[in-house]
C-alpha cells in the first residue's frame, strides 16, 4: 500500500493505493468519511490504459454513505490497483474553539476508507 497526504490550511487530501488481494466480481462499493469530508473518489488501475472510475462523489454528504452497485459487470484481478482519494474541509466544522482533527472512530474525528463487496471466482474459473 502507498499513502500520500497533503494539508494546506483548511483543506486536507489523501491518496492511497491498494493491491487487489481477492479477485472476483464487484457487486457493491462504499466510501466512508465523516462530517468534514468534502470529496471522495475510488479508481481501479489509476494512471493506466485500463483506468476506470468506480465511485466519484465530488461533494461529500455524511448522510450518503450507501453501498453503490456498479452500473456494468465489474471484474477485478490480482495485480489490479485500487486508489482511494479523500479530501476534507475543516471550514465545514462550525466550532467556536480550534482543535485538532484526527483519524479516529468518532463522528467528530475523520476517516477515509472504502469497502468492496466481491463475489469470489470459483476454483475452476
Coordinates of N, CA and C in Angstrom, one line a residue, residues 24-30 42 44 52-55 66-76 115-119:
X24 N -12.4 -11.2 -8.3 CA -13.8 -11.6 -8.4 C -14.6 -10.5 -9.0
X25 N -15.9 -10.7 -8.9 CA -16.9 -9.7 -9.4 C -17.3 -8.8 -8.3
X26 N -17.2 -7.5 -8.5 CA -17.6 -6.5 -7.5 C -19.1 -6.3 -7.6
X27 N -19.8 -6.4 -6.5 CA -21.2 -6.2 -6.6 C -21.7 -5.0 -5.7
X28 N -20.7 -4.4 -5.0 CA -21.0 -3.3 -4.2 C -19.8 -2.5 -3.7
X29 N -19.8 -1.2 -3.6 CA -18.7 -0.4 -3.1 C -19.2 0.7 -2.3
X30 N -18.4 1.1 -1.3 CA -18.8 2.1 -0.3 C -17.6 3.0 0.0
X42 N -13.0 6.7 -5.9 CA -12.4 5.3 -5.9 C -12.1 5.0 -7.4
X44 N -10.1 2.3 -10.2 CA -9.4 1.0 -10.5 C -8.3 1.2 -11.5
X52 N -10.3 3.0 -14.6 CA -11.8 3.0 -14.5 C -12.2 3.7 -13.2
X53 N -13.0 4.8 -13.3 CA -13.5 5.5 -12.2 C -14.7 4.7 -11.7
X54 N -14.6 4.2 -10.4 CA -15.7 3.3 -9.9 C -16.7 4.1 -9.1
X55 N -16.2 5.1 -8.3 CA -17.1 5.8 -7.4 C -16.6 7.2 -7.3
X66 N -23.7 5.1 1.4 CA -24.5 3.9 1.0 C -23.6 3.0 0.2
X67 N -24.0 1.8 0.1 CA -23.3 0.8 -0.8 C -23.9 1.0 -2.2
X68 N -23.0 1.3 -3.2 CA -23.4 1.5 -4.6 C -23.1 0.3 -5.4
X69 N -23.9 0.0 -6.3 CA -23.7 -1.2 -7.3 C -23.1 -0.6 -8.5
X70 N -22.1 -1.4 -9.1 CA -21.6 -1.0 -10.4 C -22.7 -1.0 -11.5
X71 N -22.6 -0.1 -12.4 CA -23.6 0.0 -13.5 C -23.4 -1.2 -14.4
X72 N -22.2 -1.6 -14.7 CA -21.9 -2.7 -15.5 C -21.2 -3.8 -14.7
X73 N -21.1 -5.0 -15.3 CA -20.3 -6.0 -14.6 C -18.9 -5.6 -14.4
X74 N -18.4 -5.7 -13.2 CA -17.0 -5.3 -12.9 C -16.2 -6.4 -12.3
X75 N -15.2 -6.9 -13.0 CA -14.3 -7.9 -12.5 C -13.0 -7.3 -12.1
X76 N -12.4 -7.7 -11.0 CA -11.1 -7.2 -10.5 C -10.2 -8.5 -10.4
X115 N -15.0 0.1 1.2 CA -15.2 -1.4 1.2 C -15.7 -1.8 -0.1
X116 N -15.4 -3.0 -0.5 CA -15.9 -3.6 -1.7 C -16.5 -4.9 -1.3
X117 N -17.7 -5.2 -1.9 CA -18.3 -6.5 -1.8 C -18.0 -7.3 -3.1
X118 N -17.3 -8.4 -2.9 CA -16.8 -9.2 -4.0 C -17.4 -10.6 -4.0
X119 N -17.8 -11.0 -5.1 CA -18.2 -12.5 -5.3 C -16.9 -13.1 -5.8

